[in-house]
PDB file of C-alpha atoms in Angstrom:
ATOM      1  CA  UNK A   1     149.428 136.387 136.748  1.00 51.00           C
ATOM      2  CA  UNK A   2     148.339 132.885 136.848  1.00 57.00           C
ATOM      3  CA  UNK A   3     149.615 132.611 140.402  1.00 58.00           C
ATOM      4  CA  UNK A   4     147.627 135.372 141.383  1.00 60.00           C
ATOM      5  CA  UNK A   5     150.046 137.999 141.963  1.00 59.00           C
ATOM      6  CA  UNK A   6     148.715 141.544 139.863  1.00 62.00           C
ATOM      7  CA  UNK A   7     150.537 142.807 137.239  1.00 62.00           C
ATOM      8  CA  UNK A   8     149.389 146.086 136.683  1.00 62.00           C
ATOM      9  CA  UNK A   9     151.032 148.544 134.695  1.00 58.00           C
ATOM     10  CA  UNK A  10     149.105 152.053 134.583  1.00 58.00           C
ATOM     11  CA  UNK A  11     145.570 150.726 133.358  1.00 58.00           C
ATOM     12  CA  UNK A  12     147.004 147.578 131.519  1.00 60.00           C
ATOM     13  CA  UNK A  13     148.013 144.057 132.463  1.00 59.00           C
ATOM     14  CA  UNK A  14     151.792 143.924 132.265  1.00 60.00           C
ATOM     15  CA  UNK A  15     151.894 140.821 130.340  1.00 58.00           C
ATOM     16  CA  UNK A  16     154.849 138.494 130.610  1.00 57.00           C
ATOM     17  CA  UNK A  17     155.055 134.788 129.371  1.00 55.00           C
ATOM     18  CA  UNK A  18     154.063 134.221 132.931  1.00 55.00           C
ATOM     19  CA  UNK A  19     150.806 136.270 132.836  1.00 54.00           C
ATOM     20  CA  UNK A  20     147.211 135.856 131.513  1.00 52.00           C
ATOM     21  CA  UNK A  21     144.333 138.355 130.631  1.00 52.00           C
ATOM     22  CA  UNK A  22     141.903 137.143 132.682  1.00 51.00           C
ATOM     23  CA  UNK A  23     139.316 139.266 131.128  1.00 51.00           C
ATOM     24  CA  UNK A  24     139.352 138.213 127.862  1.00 46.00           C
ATOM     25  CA  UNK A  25     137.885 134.931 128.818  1.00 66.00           C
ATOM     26  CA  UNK A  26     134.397 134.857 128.054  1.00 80.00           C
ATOM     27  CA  UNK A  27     132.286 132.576 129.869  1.00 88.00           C
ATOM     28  CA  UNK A  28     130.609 129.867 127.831  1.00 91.00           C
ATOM     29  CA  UNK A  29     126.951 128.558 129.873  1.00 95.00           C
ATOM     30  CA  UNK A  30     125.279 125.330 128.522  1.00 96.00           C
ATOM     31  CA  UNK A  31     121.146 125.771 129.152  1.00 97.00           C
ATOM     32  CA  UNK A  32     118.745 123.098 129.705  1.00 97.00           C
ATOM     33  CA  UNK A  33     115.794 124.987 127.940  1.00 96.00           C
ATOM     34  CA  UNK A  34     115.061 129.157 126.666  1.00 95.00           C
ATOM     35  CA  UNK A  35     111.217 128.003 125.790  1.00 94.00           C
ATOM     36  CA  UNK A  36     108.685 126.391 127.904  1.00 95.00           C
ATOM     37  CA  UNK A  37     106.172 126.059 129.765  1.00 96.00           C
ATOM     38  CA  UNK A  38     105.583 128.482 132.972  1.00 96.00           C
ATOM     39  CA  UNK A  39     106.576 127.746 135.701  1.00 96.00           C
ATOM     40  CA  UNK A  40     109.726 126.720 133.677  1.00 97.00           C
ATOM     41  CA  UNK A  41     112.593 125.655 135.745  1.00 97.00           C
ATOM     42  CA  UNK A  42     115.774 125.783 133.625  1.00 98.00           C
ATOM     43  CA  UNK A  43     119.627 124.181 134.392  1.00 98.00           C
ATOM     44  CA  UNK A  44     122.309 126.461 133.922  1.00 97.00           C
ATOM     45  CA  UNK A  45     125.785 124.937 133.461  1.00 96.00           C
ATOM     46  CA  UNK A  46     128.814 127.220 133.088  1.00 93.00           C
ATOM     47  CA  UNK A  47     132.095 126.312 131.667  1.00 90.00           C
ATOM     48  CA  UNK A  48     134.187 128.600 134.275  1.00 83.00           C
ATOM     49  CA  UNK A  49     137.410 125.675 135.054  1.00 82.00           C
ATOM     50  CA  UNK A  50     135.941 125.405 138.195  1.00 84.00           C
ATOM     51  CA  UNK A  51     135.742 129.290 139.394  1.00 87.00           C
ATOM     52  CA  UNK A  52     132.706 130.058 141.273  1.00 92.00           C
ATOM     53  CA  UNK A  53     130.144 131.953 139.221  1.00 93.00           C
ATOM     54  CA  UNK A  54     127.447 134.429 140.401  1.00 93.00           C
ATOM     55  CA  UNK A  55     124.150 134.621 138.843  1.00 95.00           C
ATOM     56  CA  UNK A  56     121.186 137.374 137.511  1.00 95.00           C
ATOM     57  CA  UNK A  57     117.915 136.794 137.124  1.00 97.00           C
ATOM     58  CA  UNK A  58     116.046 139.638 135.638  1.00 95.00           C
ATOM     59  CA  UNK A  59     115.684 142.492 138.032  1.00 94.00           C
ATOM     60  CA  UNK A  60     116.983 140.400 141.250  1.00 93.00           C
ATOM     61  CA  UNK A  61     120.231 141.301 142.139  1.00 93.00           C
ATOM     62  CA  UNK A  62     123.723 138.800 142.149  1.00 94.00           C
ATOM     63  CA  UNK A  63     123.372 135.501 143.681  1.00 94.00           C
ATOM     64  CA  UNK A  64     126.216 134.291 145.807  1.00 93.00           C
ATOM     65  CA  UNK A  65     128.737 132.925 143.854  1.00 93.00           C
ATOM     66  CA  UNK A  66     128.932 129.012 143.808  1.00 92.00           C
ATOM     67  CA  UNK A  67     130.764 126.427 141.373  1.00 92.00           C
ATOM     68  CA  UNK A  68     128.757 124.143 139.723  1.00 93.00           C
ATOM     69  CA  UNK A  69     125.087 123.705 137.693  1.00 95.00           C
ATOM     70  CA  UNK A  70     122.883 125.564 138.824  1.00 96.00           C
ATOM     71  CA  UNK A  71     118.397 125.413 138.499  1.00 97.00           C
ATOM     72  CA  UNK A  72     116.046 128.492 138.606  1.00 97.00           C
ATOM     73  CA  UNK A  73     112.680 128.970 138.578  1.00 97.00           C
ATOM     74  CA  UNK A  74     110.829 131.369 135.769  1.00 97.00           C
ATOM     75  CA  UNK A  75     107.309 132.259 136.419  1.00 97.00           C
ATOM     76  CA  UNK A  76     105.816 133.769 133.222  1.00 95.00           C
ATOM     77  CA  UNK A  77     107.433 136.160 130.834  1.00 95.00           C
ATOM     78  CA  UNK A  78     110.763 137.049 129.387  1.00 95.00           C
ATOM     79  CA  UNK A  79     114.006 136.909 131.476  1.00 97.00           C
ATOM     80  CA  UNK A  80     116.722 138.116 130.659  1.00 97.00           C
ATOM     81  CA  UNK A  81     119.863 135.753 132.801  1.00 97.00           C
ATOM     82  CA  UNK A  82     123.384 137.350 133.474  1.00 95.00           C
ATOM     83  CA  UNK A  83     126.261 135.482 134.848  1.00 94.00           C
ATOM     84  CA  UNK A  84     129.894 136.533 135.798  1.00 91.00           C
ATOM     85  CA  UNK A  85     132.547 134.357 137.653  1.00 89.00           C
ATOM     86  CA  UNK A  86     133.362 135.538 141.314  1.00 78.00           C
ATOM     87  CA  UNK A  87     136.941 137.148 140.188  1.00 71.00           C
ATOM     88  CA  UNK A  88     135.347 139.184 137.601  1.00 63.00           C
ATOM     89  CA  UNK A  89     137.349 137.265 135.113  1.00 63.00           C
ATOM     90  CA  UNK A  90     134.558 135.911 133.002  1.00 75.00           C
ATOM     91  CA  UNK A  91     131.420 137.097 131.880  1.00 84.00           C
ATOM     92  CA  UNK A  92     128.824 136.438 129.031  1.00 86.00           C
ATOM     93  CA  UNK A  93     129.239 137.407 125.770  1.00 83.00           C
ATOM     94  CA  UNK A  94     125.322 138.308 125.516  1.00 89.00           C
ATOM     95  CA  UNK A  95     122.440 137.673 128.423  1.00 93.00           C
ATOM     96  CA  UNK A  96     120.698 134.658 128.135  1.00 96.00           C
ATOM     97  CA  UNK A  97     117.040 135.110 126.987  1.00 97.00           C
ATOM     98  CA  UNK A  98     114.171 132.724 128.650  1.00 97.00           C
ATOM     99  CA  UNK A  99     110.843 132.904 127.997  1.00 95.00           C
ATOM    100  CA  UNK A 100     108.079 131.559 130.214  1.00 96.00           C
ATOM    101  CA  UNK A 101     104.686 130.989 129.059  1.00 95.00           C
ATOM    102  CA  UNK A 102     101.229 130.285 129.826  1.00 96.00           C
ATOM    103  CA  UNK A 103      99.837 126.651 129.436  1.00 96.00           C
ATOM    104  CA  UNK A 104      96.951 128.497 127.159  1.00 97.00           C
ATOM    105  CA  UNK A 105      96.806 131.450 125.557  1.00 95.00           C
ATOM    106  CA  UNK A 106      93.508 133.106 124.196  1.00 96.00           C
ATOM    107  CA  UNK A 107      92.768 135.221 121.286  1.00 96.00           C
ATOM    108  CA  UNK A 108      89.645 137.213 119.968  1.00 95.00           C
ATOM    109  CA  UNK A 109      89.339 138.038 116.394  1.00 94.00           C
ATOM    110  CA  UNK A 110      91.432 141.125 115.474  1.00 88.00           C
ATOM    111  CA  UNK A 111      93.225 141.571 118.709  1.00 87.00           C
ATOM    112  CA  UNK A 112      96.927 141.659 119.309  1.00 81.00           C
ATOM    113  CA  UNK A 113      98.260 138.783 119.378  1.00 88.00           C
ATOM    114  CA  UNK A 114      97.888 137.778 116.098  1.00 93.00           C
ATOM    115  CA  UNK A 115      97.268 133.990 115.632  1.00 95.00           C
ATOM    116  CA  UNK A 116     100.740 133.623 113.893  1.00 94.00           C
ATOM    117  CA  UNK A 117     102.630 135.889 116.364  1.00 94.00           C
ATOM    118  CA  UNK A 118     100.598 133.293 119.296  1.00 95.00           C
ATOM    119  CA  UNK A 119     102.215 130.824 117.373  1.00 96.00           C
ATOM    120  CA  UNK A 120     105.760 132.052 117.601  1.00 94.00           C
ATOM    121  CA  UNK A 121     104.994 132.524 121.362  1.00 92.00           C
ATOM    122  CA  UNK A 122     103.819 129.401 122.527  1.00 95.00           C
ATOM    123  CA  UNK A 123     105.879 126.417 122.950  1.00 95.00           C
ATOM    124  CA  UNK A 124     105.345 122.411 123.318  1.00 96.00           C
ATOM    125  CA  UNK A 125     102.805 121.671 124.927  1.00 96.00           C
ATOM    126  CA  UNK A 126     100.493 125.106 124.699  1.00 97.00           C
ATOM    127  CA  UNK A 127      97.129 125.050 123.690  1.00 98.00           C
ATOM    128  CA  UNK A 128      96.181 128.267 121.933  1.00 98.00           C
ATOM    129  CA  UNK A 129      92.404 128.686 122.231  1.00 98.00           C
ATOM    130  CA  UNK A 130      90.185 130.910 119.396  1.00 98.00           C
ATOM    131  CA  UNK A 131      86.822 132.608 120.888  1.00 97.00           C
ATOM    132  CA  UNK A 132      84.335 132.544 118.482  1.00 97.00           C
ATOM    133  CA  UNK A 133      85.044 134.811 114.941  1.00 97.00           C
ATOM    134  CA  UNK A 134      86.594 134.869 111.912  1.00 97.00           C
ATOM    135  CA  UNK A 135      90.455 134.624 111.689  1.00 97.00           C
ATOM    136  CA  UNK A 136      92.410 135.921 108.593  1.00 95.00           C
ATOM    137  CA  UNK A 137      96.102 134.813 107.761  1.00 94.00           C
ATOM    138  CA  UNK A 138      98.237 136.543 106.393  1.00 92.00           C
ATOM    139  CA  UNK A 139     100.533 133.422 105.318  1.00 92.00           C
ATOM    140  CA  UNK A 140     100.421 129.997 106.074  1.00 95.00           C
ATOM    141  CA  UNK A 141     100.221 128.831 109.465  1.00 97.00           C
ATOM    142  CA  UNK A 142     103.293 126.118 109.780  1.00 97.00           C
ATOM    143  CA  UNK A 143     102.986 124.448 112.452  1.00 98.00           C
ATOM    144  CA  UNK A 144     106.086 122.575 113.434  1.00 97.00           C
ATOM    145  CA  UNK A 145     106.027 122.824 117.288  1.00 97.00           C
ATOM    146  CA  UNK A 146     103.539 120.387 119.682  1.00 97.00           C
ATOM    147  CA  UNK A 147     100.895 122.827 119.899  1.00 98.00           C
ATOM    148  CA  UNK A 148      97.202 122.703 119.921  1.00 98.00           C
ATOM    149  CA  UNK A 149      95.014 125.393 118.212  1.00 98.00           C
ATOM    150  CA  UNK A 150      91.183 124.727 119.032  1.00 98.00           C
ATOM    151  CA  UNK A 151      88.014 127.053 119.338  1.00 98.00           C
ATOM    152  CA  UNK A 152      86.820 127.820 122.149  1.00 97.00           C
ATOM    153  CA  UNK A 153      83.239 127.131 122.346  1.00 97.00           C
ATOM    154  CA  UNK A 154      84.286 123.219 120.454  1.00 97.00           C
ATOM    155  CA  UNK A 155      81.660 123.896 117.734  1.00 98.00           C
ATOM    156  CA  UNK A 156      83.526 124.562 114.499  1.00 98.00           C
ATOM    157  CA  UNK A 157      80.909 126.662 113.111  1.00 97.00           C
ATOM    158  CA  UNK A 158      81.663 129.369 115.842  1.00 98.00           C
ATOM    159  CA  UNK A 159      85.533 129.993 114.459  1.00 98.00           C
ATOM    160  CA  UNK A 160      86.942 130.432 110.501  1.00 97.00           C
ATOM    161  CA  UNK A 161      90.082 130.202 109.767  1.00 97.00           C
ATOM    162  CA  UNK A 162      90.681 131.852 105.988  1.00 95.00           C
ATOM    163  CA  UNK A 163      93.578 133.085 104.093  1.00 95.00           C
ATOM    164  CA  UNK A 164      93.621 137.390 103.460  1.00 93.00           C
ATOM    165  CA  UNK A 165      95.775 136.225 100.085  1.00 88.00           C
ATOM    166  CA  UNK A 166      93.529 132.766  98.115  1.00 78.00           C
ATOM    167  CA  UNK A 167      96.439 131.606  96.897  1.00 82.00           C
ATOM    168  CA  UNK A 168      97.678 130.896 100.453  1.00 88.00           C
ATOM    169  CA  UNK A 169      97.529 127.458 102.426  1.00 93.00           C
ATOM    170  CA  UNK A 170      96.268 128.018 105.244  1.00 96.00           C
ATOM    171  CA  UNK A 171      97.836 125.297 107.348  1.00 96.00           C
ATOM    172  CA  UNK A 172     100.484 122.720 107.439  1.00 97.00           C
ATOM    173  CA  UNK A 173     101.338 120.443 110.478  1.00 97.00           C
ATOM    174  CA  UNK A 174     104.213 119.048 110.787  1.00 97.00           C
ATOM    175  CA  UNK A 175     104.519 117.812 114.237  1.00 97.00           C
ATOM    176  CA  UNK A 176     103.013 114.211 115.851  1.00 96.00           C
ATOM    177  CA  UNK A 177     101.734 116.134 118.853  1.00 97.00           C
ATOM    178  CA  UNK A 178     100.375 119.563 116.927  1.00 98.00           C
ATOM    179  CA  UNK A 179      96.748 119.553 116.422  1.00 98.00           C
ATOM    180  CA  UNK A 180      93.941 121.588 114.805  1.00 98.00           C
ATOM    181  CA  UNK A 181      90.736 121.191 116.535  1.00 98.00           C
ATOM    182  CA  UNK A 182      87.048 122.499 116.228  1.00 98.00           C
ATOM    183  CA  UNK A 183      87.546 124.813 113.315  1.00 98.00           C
ATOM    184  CA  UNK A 184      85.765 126.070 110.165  1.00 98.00           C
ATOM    185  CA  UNK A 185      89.109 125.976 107.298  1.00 97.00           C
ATOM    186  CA  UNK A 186      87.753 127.170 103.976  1.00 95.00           C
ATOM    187  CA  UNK A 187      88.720 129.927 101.453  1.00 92.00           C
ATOM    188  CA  UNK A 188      92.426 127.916 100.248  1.00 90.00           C
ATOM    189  CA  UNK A 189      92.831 127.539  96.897  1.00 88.00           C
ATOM    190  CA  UNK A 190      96.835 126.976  97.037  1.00 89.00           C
ATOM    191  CA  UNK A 191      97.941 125.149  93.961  1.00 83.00           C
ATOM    192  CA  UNK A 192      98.617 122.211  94.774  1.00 83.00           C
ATOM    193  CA  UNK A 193      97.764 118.988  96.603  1.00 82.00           C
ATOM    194  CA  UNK A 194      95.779 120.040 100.040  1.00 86.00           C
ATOM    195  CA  UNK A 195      94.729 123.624  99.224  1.00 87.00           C
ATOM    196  CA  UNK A 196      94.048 124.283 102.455  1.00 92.00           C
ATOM    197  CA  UNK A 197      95.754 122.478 104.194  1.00 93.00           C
ATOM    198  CA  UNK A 198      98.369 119.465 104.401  1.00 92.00           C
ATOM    199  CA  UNK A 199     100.191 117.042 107.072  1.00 93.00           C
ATOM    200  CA  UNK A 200     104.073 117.095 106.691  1.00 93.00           C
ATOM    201  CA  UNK A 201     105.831 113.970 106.905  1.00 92.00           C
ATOM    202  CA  UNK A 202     106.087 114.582 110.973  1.00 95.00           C
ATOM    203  CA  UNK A 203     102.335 114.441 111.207  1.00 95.00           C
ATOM    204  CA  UNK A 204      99.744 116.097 112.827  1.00 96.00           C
ATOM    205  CA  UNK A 205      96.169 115.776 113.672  1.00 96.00           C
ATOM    206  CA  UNK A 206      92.714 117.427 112.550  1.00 96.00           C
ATOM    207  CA  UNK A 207      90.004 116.679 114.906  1.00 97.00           C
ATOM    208  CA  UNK A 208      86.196 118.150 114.519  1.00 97.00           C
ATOM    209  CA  UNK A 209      86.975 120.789 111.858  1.00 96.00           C
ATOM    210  CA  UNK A 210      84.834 121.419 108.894  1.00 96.00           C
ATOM    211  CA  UNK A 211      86.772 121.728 105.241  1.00 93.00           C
ATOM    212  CA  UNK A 212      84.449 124.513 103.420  1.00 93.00           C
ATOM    213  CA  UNK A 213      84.944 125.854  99.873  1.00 90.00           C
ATOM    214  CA  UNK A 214      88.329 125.171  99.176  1.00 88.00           C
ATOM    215  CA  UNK A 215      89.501 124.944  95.750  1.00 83.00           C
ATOM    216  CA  UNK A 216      93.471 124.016  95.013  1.00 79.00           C
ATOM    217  CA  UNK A 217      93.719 126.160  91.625  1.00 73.00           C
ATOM    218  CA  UNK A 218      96.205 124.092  90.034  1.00 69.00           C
ATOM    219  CA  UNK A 219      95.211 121.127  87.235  1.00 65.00           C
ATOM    220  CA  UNK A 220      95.148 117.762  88.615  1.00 60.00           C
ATOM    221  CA  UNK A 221      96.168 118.976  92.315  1.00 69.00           C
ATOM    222  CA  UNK A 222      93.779 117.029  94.981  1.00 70.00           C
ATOM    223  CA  UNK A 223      92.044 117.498  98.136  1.00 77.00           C
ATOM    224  CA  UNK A 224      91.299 120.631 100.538  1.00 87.00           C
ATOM    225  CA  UNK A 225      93.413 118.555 102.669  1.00 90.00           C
ATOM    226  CA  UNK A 226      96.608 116.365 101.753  1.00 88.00           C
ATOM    227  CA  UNK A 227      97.936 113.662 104.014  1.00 88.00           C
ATOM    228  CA  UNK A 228     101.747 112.595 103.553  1.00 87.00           C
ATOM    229  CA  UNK A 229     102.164 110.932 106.881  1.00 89.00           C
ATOM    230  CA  UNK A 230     101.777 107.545 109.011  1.00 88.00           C
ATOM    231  CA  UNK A 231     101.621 109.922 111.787  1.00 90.00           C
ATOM    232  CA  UNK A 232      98.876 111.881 110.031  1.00 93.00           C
ATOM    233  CA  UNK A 233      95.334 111.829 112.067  1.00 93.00           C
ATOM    234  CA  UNK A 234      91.797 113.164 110.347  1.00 93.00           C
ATOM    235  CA  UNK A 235      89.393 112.317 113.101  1.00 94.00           C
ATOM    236  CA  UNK A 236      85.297 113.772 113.194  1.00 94.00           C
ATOM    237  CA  UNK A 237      85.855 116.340 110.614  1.00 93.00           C
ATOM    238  CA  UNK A 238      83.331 117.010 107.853  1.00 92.00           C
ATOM    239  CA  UNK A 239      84.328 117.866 104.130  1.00 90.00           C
ATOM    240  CA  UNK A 240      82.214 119.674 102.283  1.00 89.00           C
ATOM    241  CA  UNK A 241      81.735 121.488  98.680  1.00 87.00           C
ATOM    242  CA  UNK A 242      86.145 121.383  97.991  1.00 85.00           C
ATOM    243  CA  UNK A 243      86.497 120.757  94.674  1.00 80.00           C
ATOM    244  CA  UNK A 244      89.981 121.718  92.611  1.00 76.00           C
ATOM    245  CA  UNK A 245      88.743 123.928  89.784  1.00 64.00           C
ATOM    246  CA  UNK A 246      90.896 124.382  87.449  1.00 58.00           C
ATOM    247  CA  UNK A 247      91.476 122.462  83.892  1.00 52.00           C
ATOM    248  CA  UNK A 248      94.341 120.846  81.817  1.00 44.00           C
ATOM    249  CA  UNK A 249      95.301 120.599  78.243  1.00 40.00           C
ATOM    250  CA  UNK A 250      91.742 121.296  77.190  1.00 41.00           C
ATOM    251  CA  UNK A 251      90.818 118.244  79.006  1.00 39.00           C
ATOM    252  CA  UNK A 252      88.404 120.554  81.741  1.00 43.00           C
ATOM    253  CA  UNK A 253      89.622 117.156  84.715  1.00 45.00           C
ATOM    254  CA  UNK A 254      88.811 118.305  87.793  1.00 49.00           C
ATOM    255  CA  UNK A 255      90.142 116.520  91.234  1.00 55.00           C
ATOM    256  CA  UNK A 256      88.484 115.043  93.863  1.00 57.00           C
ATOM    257  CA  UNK A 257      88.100 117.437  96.268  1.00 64.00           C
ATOM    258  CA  UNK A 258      87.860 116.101  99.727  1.00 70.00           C
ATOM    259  CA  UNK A 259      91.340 114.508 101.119  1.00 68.00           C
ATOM    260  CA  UNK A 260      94.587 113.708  99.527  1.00 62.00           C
ATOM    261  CA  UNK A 261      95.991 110.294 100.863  1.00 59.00           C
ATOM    262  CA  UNK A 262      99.959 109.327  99.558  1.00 54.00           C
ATOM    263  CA  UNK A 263     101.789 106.027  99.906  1.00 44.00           C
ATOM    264  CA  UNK A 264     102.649 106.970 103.153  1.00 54.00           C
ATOM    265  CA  UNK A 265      98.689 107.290 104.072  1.00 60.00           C
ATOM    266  CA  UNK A 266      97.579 108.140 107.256  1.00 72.00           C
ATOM    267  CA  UNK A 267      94.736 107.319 108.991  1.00 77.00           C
ATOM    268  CA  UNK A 268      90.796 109.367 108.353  1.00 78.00           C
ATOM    269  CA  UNK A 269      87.863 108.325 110.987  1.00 77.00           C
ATOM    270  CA  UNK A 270      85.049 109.016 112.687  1.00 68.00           C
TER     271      UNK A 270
END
């Protein structure tokens, strides 16, 4: 009971209004971080009343119980992080996944990872570097976390990003730290403003790429590239040949091709 004193009748708790179930308590952990960086050294806070609480980290085996935060050390890959208090009262309702990974993470044409599932691995702060091919999409790229994608050799005309499906964009940043760097884009023809590619209100940067043969198929949609951010950064990139192709109302307008700048601008350089 809540004095302490079992109450055990057969295999069941012999429940009075003095008594409590001490294992139907799950135990509730608060964590500083599940993504980042390795090594990734994450704070662990359980919500135990107090009790002492014992710890797994992947394979190891328990920790000593001890009340209290508590910090641990991932080196890369994924962990999987148990916890139980030290009367076996409490445990967690599901393991705790972390996942530690590299600063940079390298990909050849074809190979496994995809681009996209490199993506969905990395996390702030990775740089995912492209030796030097041709890269197909199968959807747009969104990229929404502080990442940088660059090619490896830093001469754009040595990597291609392209959609498999025309009709795709084949980018859109929407962070103020992500970044696209020494890339051939060309091949979008999404319809509608930046056909390949477009900078969310977030932001985002494009630095030494080339814009190649993109078309937005949609009348009076602009740009292979679309800027609708103060946070929005075109620096050293070349546009060439982007043209939207497709008519109106008999009128046969066609768009400029090259960037699409809103109220909201953004700032293009050399």
């Amino acid at each position: 009971d809540v004095a302490g004193r079992a109450r055990v009748s057969g295999a069941r708790s012999d429940l009075g209004c003095f008594e409590v179930d001490r294992v139907a308590e799950p135990l509730n952990v608060k964590v500083s971080a599940i993504r980042g960086i390795a090594p990734l050294t994450v704070t662990f806070v359980p919500d135990a009343g107090g009790e002492a609480v014992a710890w797994k980290f992947g394979d190891s085996g328990w920790t000593e119980a001890s009340a209290g935060a508590i910090e641990h050390t991932f080196a890369e890959g994924e962990w999987t992080v148990q916890a139980r208090t030290a009367e076996g009262g409490g445990t967690l309702p599901v393991p705790i996944k972390i996942n530690a990974v590299a600063k940079t993470l390298r990909l050849a044409p074809g190979n496994v990872p995809s681009l996209t599932e490199a993506y969905e691995l990395a996390a702030d702060g990775c740089v995912i570097e492209l030796e030097a091919g041709d890269y197909v999409l199968d959807g747009t790229l969104n990229v929404k976390k502080g990442v940088v994608v660059r090619g490896e050799t830093g001469n754009p005309a040595d990597v291609t990003l392209r959609p498999a499906n025309a009709a795709n964009r084949i980018l859109t940043l929407a962070h103020p730290q992500s970044c696209i760097q020494s890339l051939t884009i060309t091949g979008g023809k999404y319809a509608d403003d930046g056909g390949a590619a477009y900078v969310a209100e977030a932001g985002g940067t494009f630095s030494n790429c080339v814009f190649t043969a993109n078309r937005p198929n949609k009348w009076g949609c602009r740009g292979a590239l679309a800027l609708e951010s103060p946070n929005a950064l075109v620096t050293h990139c070349v546009f060439s040949n982007n043209n939207c192709n497709a008519s109106g109302n008999g009128s046969g307008y066609d768009a400029g091709g090259g960037i699409a700048l809103y109220m909201t601008a953004g700032t293009v350089r050399n």
